[in-house]
Amino acid sequence: MYIKIDHNSGIPISAQMVDQIKYLAVSGALKGNDKIPSVRALASELKLNPTTVARVYRQLEADEIIYTQRGSGTFIAPRRSALTKNEKERRLAGDIRKLVVEAGRMGMDFDDLMLLVCDEIEAIRGSQGKKHKPGKGKREGKVNEHR
Amino acid sequence: MNIVEMDHAVRFFGATPAVTDMCLAVPKGSVFGLLGENGSGKTTSIKMMMGALIPQEGTVRVFGVDPLTLKPEQRARIAYIADDMGLPNWMKLSEGMALHRSYFQQWDQGVADERLERYGLRLNQSFGTLSKGQKRQFLLTLALAQQPDLLILDEPASGLDVSVRRDFLDSLMELANTREVSVLLSSHILTDVERVVDHVSFMKKGACVRQANLEDMKEGIKRLCFSENQDRDVLLQSFSILQEKQVQGGYQVVVEDFAAERMDGLDCHVEHLNLEELFLVFNALSDVGAVR
C-alpha cells in the first residue's frame, strides 16, 4: 500500500492516511476483500507510531471502508450502494457547496472548476479501468500525488 | 494508566527558578514529546523523573510511585540517555557493554548485536574514537538491549546531522512497533519530533503551557484567514479564539475548537498548523499570561 505522509503540513497524519486509503479503495487500486497490512506492519513500514495507525483503521472501519476479521486480518470492504440516491446526494451536498463557494471566493471561473472536477473523475475512472495486480498498487497509488 | 506523572512540581536552583509549576502525564505506550526552548525546564523535569533531583513542591510519580522509592528491578525498566552522557574515552565498547549488561537482568544480547552491526560499530573500538553520532548510536544500543518499559531521551538528536537523526528517530518507531514501550523525549528540534510523537507538552518558563494528543491538537486548532474584517462577536459564538492578528488586507484568528460544520456563513480560508506553528501560538499565549 503506497501512502505518502507530509509530516510538516499541519494536516493530522491520520486524516492524510484516511484520505489516501479511501482514494486507493475508490480508484480500484485496492479492491473489495483485498487484505491490507496490520496496524503494526503498516506503522513499521511508514515509520509511524502504531497508535496513529490504529486511529486511522478505527476511522476507516467506522466509515465502512475496511473491515477486520478476527484472526485473519484487515480487508477492504466491498463497495456498497445501500444508500439511496437521495441520501448520497444529501451527504455530498455540503461538501459540494463548500467547493463551489471556495472557488467563487478565489474568483475562479466556474467552467474551469467543472473541468477540474471532470479531470479528477477521469483520473479515478482511469485507475478503476486498470486491472489491479499485486505489487502494482505502488505505482497506481501515485496517482494521488499530483493533488 | 500513566507511566510518568508530575503534579505541580517545583524546583529552584538557589533563587533561580528552573521548574515553577510543572504538570504532565505520559500515557502508557505513548511517544511523548517534551518541547520547549532552551532553559524552559525540560532537563530539570526529566531529572526529577529520574530521581536525580527532588522536587521542592508538588509530586512526581514514575510507574505510579515516587522515583526515589523505585526498587532496583523497577529502575532497571527505565533507560535514560542524556545529551551530555558518555563512557570514559579509553573504554572499549566491549567493556562498556559488559559493564552495562551486568546491571540488567532482562538484557537482550541479540538486540545489542543487531544494533552494533547495523551501525557498523566494532567492539574493540574505544569510546573516544567514535564520532558524536556513533557515540549516540552506541548509547542507544545499550538502552535498547536493556529492554526498557520506559525510555527517556533528553535532547537525543541535538548535534547530529540529519541522516543520523532520522535513523535515530526511525529506530524509536521500530521499537514502539515491536514491543510495548513508553518513550519520553525532549527536544527543541520540532520538525524531527513531529514525525514520531503522539503526545506533546509545550513547556515555557518552567511550566507546561499545553499538553495534548498531537493529532487531536492538529484537528482542533486551525487558522482562519478572512480577507476582510470579520465581526468578532459572531466568531466568538462559534469558536474559542487562541490568537488573533490584523494583517494587511485581512484578519487571521487561530481557533482551538475547529469544526467544519460550524463554518457555515464564515467566508474564510482555513489553514492547518504544523507542530512548529502550534508551538509558536502557545509560546505567545503564555507571554500574555493566558495559560490554558
Short mmCIF file of C-alpha atoms in Angstrom, two decimals:
data_model
loop_
_atom_site.label_atom_id
_atom_site.label_comp_id
_atom_site.label_asym_id
_atom_site.label_seq_id
_atom_site.Cartn_x
_atom_site.Cartn_y
_atom_site.Cartn_z
CA MET A 1 0.00 0.00 0.00
CA TYR A 2 1.62 3.23 -1.11
CA ILE A 3 0.96 6.11 1.23
CA LYS A 4 2.82 9.37 1.33
CA ILE A 5 2.74 11.38 4.54
CA ASP A 6 3.66 15.03 4.73
CA HIS A 7 4.72 15.44 8.33
CA ASN A 8 5.02 19.20 8.34
CA SER A 9 1.84 20.17 6.51
CA GLY A 10 -0.13 20.56 9.73
CA ILE A 11 -2.82 18.19 8.44
CA PRO A 12 -3.25 15.41 11.02
CA ILE A 13 -1.34 12.31 9.88
CA SER A 14 -4.42 10.19 10.47
CA ALA A 15 -6.50 12.46 8.22
CA GLN A 16 -3.89 12.22 5.45
CA MET A 17 -3.90 8.43 5.68
CA VAL A 18 -7.68 8.12 5.78
CA ASP A 19 -7.94 10.27 2.63
CA GLN A 20 -5.32 8.29 0.75
CA ILE A 21 -6.63 4.85 1.68
CA LYS A 22 -10.15 5.93 0.70
CA TYR A 23 -8.74 7.12 -2.61
CA LEU A 24 -6.93 3.81 -3.17
CA ALA A 25 -10.17 1.95 -2.45
CA VAL A 26 -12.38 4.13 -4.64
CA SER A 27 -9.90 4.23 -7.52
CA GLY A 28 -9.73 0.44 -7.50
CA ALA A 29 -6.03 0.22 -6.63
CA LEU A 30 -7.34 -1.69 -3.62
CA LYS A 31 -10.27 -3.97 -4.37
CA GLY A 32 -13.03 -5.30 -2.14
CA ASN A 33 -11.76 -8.07 0.17
CA ASP A 34 -8.09 -7.23 -0.58
CA LYS A 35 -6.07 -7.81 2.55
CA ILE A 36 -4.27 -4.74 3.89
CA PRO A 37 -1.31 -4.69 6.31
CA SER A 38 -1.89 -4.96 10.03
CA VAL A 39 -1.64 -1.81 12.14
CA ARG A 40 1.85 -2.68 13.29
CA ALA A 41 3.08 -3.74 9.86
CA LEU A 42 1.90 -0.50 8.29
CA ALA A 43 3.23 1.56 11.19
CA SER A 44 6.66 -0.07 10.82
CA GLU A 45 6.65 0.43 7.08
CA LEU A 46 5.76 4.11 7.33
CA LYS A 47 7.85 4.61 10.49
CA LEU A 48 4.81 5.85 12.35
CA ASN A 49 3.54 5.45 15.83
CA PRO A 50 1.20 2.41 15.98
CA THR A 51 -1.39 4.41 17.92
CA THR A 52 -1.70 6.78 14.96
CA VAL A 53 -2.29 3.93 12.52
CA ALA A 54 -4.76 2.28 14.91
CA ARG A 55 -6.68 5.54 14.90
CA VAL A 56 -6.75 5.52 11.09
CA TYR A 57 -8.09 1.96 11.00
CA ARG A 58 -10.78 2.80 13.55
CA GLN A 59 -11.89 5.73 11.41
CA LEU A 60 -11.88 3.67 8.21
CA GLU A 61 -13.85 0.95 9.92
CA ALA A 62 -16.42 3.48 11.10
CA ASP A 63 -16.65 4.77 7.52
CA GLU A 64 -17.06 1.17 6.30
CA ILE A 65 -14.02 1.37 4.04
CA ILE A 66 -12.33 -1.57 5.75
CA TYR A 67 -13.40 -4.44 7.97
CA THR A 68 -11.48 -6.62 10.38
CA GLN A 69 -11.91 -10.33 10.74
CA ARG A 70 -10.58 -11.65 13.99
CA GLY A 71 -7.65 -13.95 13.42
CA SER A 72 -7.31 -13.34 9.70
CA GLY A 73 -6.64 -9.64 9.35
CA THR A 74 -7.99 -6.43 7.91
CA PHE A 75 -9.60 -6.15 4.49
CA ILE A 76 -11.01 -3.56 2.14
CA ALA A 77 -14.79 -3.61 2.36
CA PRO A 78 -16.62 -4.31 -0.89
CA ARG A 79 -18.19 -1.11 -2.11
CA ARG A 80 -21.78 -0.85 -1.03
CA SER A 81 -24.56 1.06 -2.62
CA ALA A 82 -27.00 0.52 0.19
CA LEU A 83 -27.62 4.24 0.40
CA THR A 84 -30.40 5.65 -1.70
CA LYS A 85 -29.54 8.13 -4.42
CA ASN A 86 -31.20 10.85 -2.35
CA GLU A 87 -29.18 10.00 0.72
CA LYS A 88 -25.89 10.02 -1.24
CA GLU A 89 -26.76 13.40 -2.69
CA ARG A 90 -27.72 14.74 0.71
CA ARG A 91 -24.40 13.63 2.23
CA LEU A 92 -22.38 15.24 -0.52
CA ALA A 93 -24.33 18.47 -0.88
CA GLY A 94 -22.47 20.27 1.90
CA ASP A 95 -19.03 19.42 0.54
CA ILE A 96 -20.01 20.40 -2.98
CA ARG A 97 -21.35 23.74 -1.79
CA LYS A 98 -18.15 24.38 0.10
CA LEU A 99 -16.11 23.61 -3.01
CA VAL A 100 -18.19 25.94 -5.16
CA VAL A 101 -18.11 28.72 -2.56
CA GLU A 102 -14.34 28.41 -2.17
CA ALA A 103 -13.86 28.57 -5.95
CA GLY A 104 -16.12 31.61 -6.14
CA ARG A 105 -14.26 33.29 -3.32
CA MET A 106 -10.98 32.91 -5.20
CA GLY A 107 -12.65 34.35 -8.27
CA MET A 108 -12.28 31.14 -10.23
CA ASP A 109 -14.25 30.66 -13.40
CA PHE A 110 -16.93 28.03 -12.72
CA ASP A 111 -16.32 26.42 -16.11
CA ASP A 112 -12.71 25.86 -15.05
CA LEU A 113 -13.98 24.32 -11.82
CA MET A 114 -16.15 21.94 -13.84
CA LEU A 115 -13.11 20.94 -15.87
CA LEU A 116 -11.09 20.29 -12.70
CA VAL A 117 -13.83 18.09 -11.31
CA CYS A 118 -14.06 16.22 -14.60
CA ASP A 119 -10.29 15.69 -14.62
CA GLU A 120 -10.43 14.23 -11.15
CA ILE A 121 -13.28 11.90 -12.14
CA GLU A 122 -11.35 10.82 -15.24
CA ALA A 123 -8.26 10.11 -13.15
CA ILE A 124 -10.24 7.85 -10.84
CA ARG A 125 -12.05 6.19 -13.76
CA GLY A 126 -8.71 5.62 -15.44
CA SER A 127 -7.29 3.76 -12.48
CA GLN A 128 -10.52 1.82 -11.97
CA GLY A 129 -10.26 0.58 -15.54
CA LYS A 130 -6.85 -0.96 -14.94
CA LYS A 131 -6.79 -4.48 -13.65
CA HIS A 132 -5.17 -4.46 -10.28
CA LYS A 133 -2.25 -6.82 -9.89
CA PRO A 134 -0.49 -7.43 -6.61
CA GLY A 135 2.63 -5.31 -6.40
CA LYS A 136 1.27 -2.80 -8.85
CA GLY A 137 -0.53 -0.89 -6.15
CA LYS A 138 2.50 1.24 -5.51
CA ARG A 139 2.53 2.78 -8.94
CA GLU A 140 -1.22 3.23 -9.09
CA GLY A 141 -1.29 4.83 -5.70
CA LYS A 142 0.94 7.57 -7.03
CA VAL A 143 -2.00 8.98 -8.96
CA ASN A 144 -2.66 10.63 -5.66
CA GLU A 145 0.46 12.69 -5.66
CA HIS A 146 -0.49 15.34 -8.13
CA ARG A 147 -3.32 16.51 -5.94
CA MET B 1 -2.56 4.32 33.14
CA ASN B 2 0.13 6.96 33.16
CA ILE B 3 3.75 5.89 33.25
CA VAL B 4 5.02 9.26 34.39
CA GLU B 5 3.07 11.93 36.22
CA MET B 6 4.10 15.32 37.51
CA ASP B 7 1.72 17.32 39.63
CA HIS B 8 2.63 20.96 40.22
CA ALA B 9 6.30 20.12 40.60
CA VAL B 10 8.60 22.98 41.57
CA ARG B 11 12.39 23.15 41.58
CA PHE B 12 14.63 26.15 42.15
CA PHE B 13 18.41 26.32 42.00
CA GLY B 14 19.16 28.81 44.73
CA ALA B 15 16.98 31.77 43.84
CA THR B 16 16.79 30.78 40.18
CA PRO B 17 13.54 29.11 39.17
CA ALA B 18 14.06 26.13 36.83
CA VAL B 19 10.66 24.46 37.10
CA THR B 20 7.92 26.64 38.54
CA ASP B 21 4.70 24.63 38.15
CA MET B 22 5.02 21.52 36.02
CA CYS B 23 2.15 19.15 35.37
CA LEU B 24 2.49 16.28 32.96
CA ALA B 25 1.05 12.83 32.29
CA VAL B 26 2.72 10.36 29.97
CA PRO B 27 0.17 7.71 28.93
CA LYS B 28 1.38 4.13 28.75
CA GLY B 29 2.59 3.18 25.28
CA SER B 30 2.86 6.73 24.02
CA VAL B 31 5.76 8.53 22.43
CA PHE B 32 5.70 11.76 24.33
CA GLY B 33 7.45 14.95 23.25
CA LEU B 34 8.52 17.36 25.97
CA LEU B 35 9.08 20.52 23.99
CA GLY B 36 10.34 23.94 24.82
CA GLU B 37 13.10 26.43 24.22
CA ASN B 38 16.47 26.05 25.88
CA GLY B 39 16.11 26.91 29.54
CA SER B 40 12.37 26.18 29.71
CA GLY B 41 12.85 23.44 32.31
CA LYS B 42 12.86 20.26 30.24
CA THR B 43 16.06 18.75 31.64
CA THR B 44 15.21 19.68 35.23
CA SER B 45 11.82 17.98 34.81
CA ILE B 46 13.50 14.86 33.44
CA LYS B 47 16.00 14.81 36.29
CA MET B 48 13.10 14.90 38.74
CA MET B 49 11.54 11.91 36.96
CA MET B 50 14.82 10.05 37.24
CA GLY B 51 15.04 10.84 40.95
CA ALA B 52 18.26 12.78 40.39
CA LEU B 53 16.60 15.95 41.69
CA ILE B 54 13.96 16.16 44.38
CA PRO B 55 11.01 18.47 43.75
CA GLN B 56 10.73 21.20 46.36
CA GLU B 57 6.97 21.25 45.97
CA GLY B 58 4.47 19.03 44.20
CA THR B 59 4.85 15.37 43.32
CA VAL B 60 6.49 13.24 40.66
CA ARG B 61 5.42 9.65 40.00
CA VAL B 62 7.06 7.05 37.79
CA PHE B 63 5.29 3.68 37.38
CA GLY B 64 2.91 5.10 39.98
CA VAL B 65 5.47 5.64 42.74
CA ASP B 66 7.90 8.29 43.93
CA PRO B 67 11.06 7.80 41.81
CA LEU B 68 13.17 7.87 44.97
CA THR B 69 11.46 4.72 46.22
CA LEU B 70 11.84 2.71 42.99
CA LYS B 71 13.38 -0.67 43.66
CA PRO B 72 16.45 -1.63 41.61
CA GLU B 73 14.43 -4.02 39.45
CA GLN B 74 11.88 -1.28 38.72
CA ARG B 75 14.63 1.19 37.98
CA ALA B 76 16.14 -1.30 35.51
CA ARG B 77 12.96 -0.92 33.45
CA ILE B 78 13.90 2.71 32.71
CA ALA B 79 16.51 3.58 30.13
CA TYR B 80 17.84 7.11 30.08
CA ILE B 81 20.04 8.87 27.56
CA ALA B 82 21.06 12.46 28.11
CA ASP B 83 22.70 14.87 25.75
CA ASP B 84 25.96 15.02 27.70
CA MET B 85 26.20 11.35 28.61
CA GLY B 86 29.03 9.06 27.68
CA LEU B 87 31.58 6.49 28.70
CA PRO B 88 35.23 7.20 29.53
CA ASN B 89 37.13 7.77 26.30
CA TRP B 90 39.61 4.95 26.98
CA MET B 91 36.90 2.38 27.49
CA LYS B 92 36.46 -0.26 24.78
CA LEU B 93 32.90 -0.74 23.57
CA SER B 94 33.10 -4.37 24.70
CA GLU B 95 33.97 -3.22 28.23
CA GLY B 96 31.25 -0.58 28.24
CA MET B 97 28.74 -3.15 27.16
CA ALA B 98 29.83 -5.73 29.74
CA LEU B 99 29.61 -3.11 32.46
CA HIS B 100 26.16 -2.04 31.37
CA ARG B 101 24.90 -5.60 30.90
CA SER B 102 25.83 -6.53 34.45
CA TYR B 103 23.17 -4.17 35.79
CA PHE B 104 20.26 -5.54 33.78
CA GLN B 105 18.70 -8.96 34.16
CA GLN B 106 16.49 -8.53 31.12
CA TRP B 107 19.46 -7.72 28.87
CA ASP B 108 18.99 -9.00 25.31
CA GLN B 109 22.33 -9.59 23.61
CA GLY B 110 20.58 -10.29 20.30
CA VAL B 111 19.22 -6.74 20.22
CA ALA B 112 22.67 -5.35 21.03
CA ASP B 113 24.43 -7.40 18.33
CA GLU B 114 21.88 -6.44 15.72
CA ARG B 115 22.25 -2.74 16.53
CA LEU B 116 26.06 -2.85 16.54
CA GLU B 117 26.06 -4.47 13.14
CA ARG B 118 23.57 -2.01 11.73
CA TYR B 119 25.59 0.96 12.97
CA GLY B 120 28.88 -0.61 11.91
CA LEU B 121 30.33 -0.35 15.41
CA ARG B 122 33.16 -2.71 16.41
CA LEU B 123 33.53 -3.90 19.98
CA ASN B 124 37.33 -3.42 20.03
CA GLN B 125 36.98 0.32 19.33
CA SER B 126 37.37 2.65 22.28
CA PHE B 127 34.59 5.09 23.04
CA GLY B 128 36.81 8.13 22.48
CA THR B 129 37.43 7.24 18.83
CA LEU B 130 33.73 7.37 17.95
CA SER B 131 32.12 10.37 16.29
CA LYS B 132 29.36 12.20 18.12
CA GLY B 133 26.71 10.38 16.10
CA GLN B 134 28.32 6.99 16.73
CA LYS B 135 28.50 7.69 20.47
CA ARG B 136 24.78 8.37 20.47
CA GLN B 137 24.18 5.20 18.46
CA PHE B 138 26.19 3.14 20.95
CA LEU B 139 24.25 4.60 23.88
CA LEU B 140 21.00 3.81 22.10
CA THR B 141 22.26 0.25 21.54
CA LEU B 142 22.84 -0.12 25.28
CA ALA B 143 19.47 1.43 26.11
CA LEU B 144 17.53 -0.82 23.73
CA ALA B 145 19.30 -4.03 24.78
CA GLN B 146 18.23 -3.23 28.31
CA GLN B 147 14.61 -3.91 27.13
CA PRO B 148 13.15 -0.92 28.93
CA ASP B 149 9.46 -0.23 29.55
CA LEU B 150 10.21 3.48 29.71
CA LEU B 151 12.80 5.17 27.55
CA ILE B 152 13.72 8.73 28.49
CA LEU B 153 15.75 10.69 25.98
CA ASP B 154 16.94 14.18 26.78
CA GLU B 155 17.67 16.01 23.51
CA PRO B 156 18.57 12.75 21.75
CA ALA B 157 19.03 14.31 18.35
CA SER B 158 20.86 17.52 19.14
CA GLY B 159 24.18 17.99 17.39
CA LEU B 160 23.60 15.11 14.98
CA ASP B 161 23.32 15.53 11.25
CA VAL B 162 20.04 14.95 9.54
CA SER B 163 20.51 11.37 8.32
CA VAL B 164 21.72 10.15 11.73
CA ARG B 165 18.85 11.99 13.40
CA ARG B 166 16.34 10.44 11.03
CA ASP B 167 17.80 6.98 11.64
CA PHE B 168 17.73 7.52 15.38
CA LEU B 169 14.06 8.52 15.33
CA ASP B 170 13.18 5.69 12.95
CA SER B 171 14.77 3.29 15.44
CA LEU B 172 12.43 4.65 18.09
CA MET B 173 9.44 3.95 15.88
CA GLU B 174 10.67 0.43 15.20
CA LEU B 175 10.93 -0.09 18.93
CA ALA B 176 7.42 1.27 19.50
CA ASN B 177 6.20 -1.16 16.84
CA THR B 178 7.89 -4.26 18.20
CA ARG B 179 7.06 -4.05 21.87
CA GLU B 180 5.04 -2.00 24.31
CA VAL B 181 7.28 0.78 25.47
CA SER B 182 6.64 4.33 26.55
CA VAL B 183 9.05 6.96 25.29
CA LEU B 184 9.57 10.45 26.61
CA LEU B 185 11.85 12.66 24.59
CA SER B 186 12.73 16.28 24.98
CA SER B 187 13.74 18.37 22.05
CA HIS B 188 13.77 21.80 20.60
CA ILE B 189 14.00 20.49 17.02
CA LEU B 190 10.32 20.37 16.32
CA THR B 191 10.35 19.12 12.74
CA ASP B 192 12.11 15.94 13.91
CA VAL B 193 9.77 15.33 16.77
CA GLU B 194 6.69 15.87 14.65
CA ARG B 195 7.40 12.61 12.81
CA VAL B 196 7.39 10.43 15.89
CA VAL B 197 5.46 11.78 18.85
CA ASP B 198 1.79 11.18 19.57
CA HIS B 199 1.54 13.39 22.66
CA VAL B 200 3.23 16.70 23.27
CA SER B 201 3.73 19.02 26.17
CA PHE B 202 4.84 22.58 25.48
CA MET B 203 7.00 24.00 28.26
CA LYS B 204 7.70 27.63 28.90
CA LYS B 205 9.45 29.24 31.86
CA GLY B 206 9.26 26.11 33.96
CA ALA B 207 5.61 25.26 33.40
CA CYS B 208 3.54 23.28 30.95
CA VAL B 209 1.59 25.61 28.69
CA ARG B 210 -0.37 22.87 26.97
CA GLN B 211 -0.36 19.10 26.86
CA ALA B 212 -2.39 17.17 24.31
CA ASN B 213 -2.55 14.41 21.78
CA LEU B 214 -0.86 15.86 18.69
CA GLU B 215 -3.43 14.57 16.21
CA ASP B 216 -6.30 15.98 18.30
CA MET B 217 -4.45 19.26 18.52
CA LYS B 218 -3.96 19.43 14.75
CA GLU B 219 -7.61 18.59 14.17
CA GLY B 220 -8.89 21.20 16.57
CA ILE B 221 -6.52 24.10 16.14
CA LYS B 222 -6.77 25.90 12.80
CA ARG B 223 -6.05 29.34 11.48
CA LEU B 224 -8.99 31.07 9.82
CA CYS B 225 -7.94 33.74 7.34
CA PHE B 226 -10.52 36.37 6.46
CA SER B 227 -9.96 38.67 3.55
CA GLU B 228 -11.98 41.45 5.16
CA ASN B 229 -12.92 42.45 8.66
CA GLN B 230 -14.94 39.85 10.43
CA ASP B 231 -17.43 40.54 13.18
CA ARG B 232 -15.53 39.22 16.18
CA ASP B 233 -18.65 38.60 18.29
CA VAL B 234 -20.13 36.35 15.62
CA LEU B 235 -16.90 34.40 15.54
CA LEU B 236 -16.78 34.09 19.32
CA GLN B 237 -20.22 32.49 19.31
CA SER B 238 -18.87 29.58 17.29
CA PHE B 239 -15.26 29.26 18.32
CA SER B 240 -12.84 29.79 21.14
CA ILE B 241 -10.01 32.04 19.98
CA LEU B 242 -6.37 31.43 20.87
CA GLN B 243 -4.76 34.18 18.85
CA GLU B 244 -5.85 36.96 16.54
CA LYS B 245 -3.95 39.15 14.20
CA GLN B 246 -4.76 42.02 11.86
CA VAL B 247 -2.71 41.60 8.73
CA GLN B 248 -2.55 43.70 5.64
CA GLY B 249 -5.70 43.01 3.67
CA GLY B 250 -7.23 40.73 6.23
CA TYR B 251 -7.77 39.33 9.66
CA GLN B 252 -6.47 36.00 10.98
CA VAL B 253 -7.58 34.07 14.02
CA VAL B 254 -6.34 30.83 15.47
CA VAL B 255 -9.21 28.86 17.00
CA GLU B 256 -8.82 25.83 19.24
CA ASP B 257 -12.11 24.06 18.64
CA PHE B 258 -12.41 23.99 14.87
CA ALA B 259 -15.29 22.02 13.38
CA ALA B 260 -16.19 22.15 9.71
CA GLU B 261 -19.91 22.11 10.40
CA ARG B 262 -19.68 25.41 12.30
CA MET B 263 -18.09 27.18 9.34
CA ASP B 264 -21.41 28.00 7.66
CA GLY B 265 -21.68 31.68 6.85
CA LEU B 266 -17.99 32.35 7.52
CA ASP B 267 -16.18 33.43 4.39
CA CYS B 268 -12.62 32.45 5.10
CA HIS B 269 -9.77 30.22 4.18
CA VAL B 270 -8.73 27.51 6.67
CA GLU B 271 -5.04 26.86 7.27
CA HIS B 272 -3.53 23.86 9.06
CA LEU B 273 -0.86 24.40 11.67
CA ASN B 274 2.17 22.16 11.98
CA LEU B 275 3.92 21.47 15.25
CA GLU B 276 6.24 24.44 14.91
CA GLU B 277 3.34 26.82 14.33
CA LEU B 278 1.36 25.30 17.20
CA PHE B 279 4.37 25.79 19.43
CA LEU B 280 4.62 29.45 18.45
CA VAL B 281 0.93 30.01 19.17
CA PHE B 282 1.24 28.60 22.70
CA ASN B 283 4.55 30.28 23.30
CA ALA B 284 2.96 33.64 22.50
CA LEU B 285 -0.10 32.83 24.62
CA SER B 286 1.88 32.26 27.77
CA ASP B 287 3.55 35.66 27.34
CA VAL B 288 0.30 37.45 27.95
CA GLY B 289 -0.42 35.20 30.90
CA ALA B 290 -3.40 33.45 29.34
CA VAL B 291 -2.19 29.98 30.16
CA ARG B 292 -4.56 27.07 29.28
#
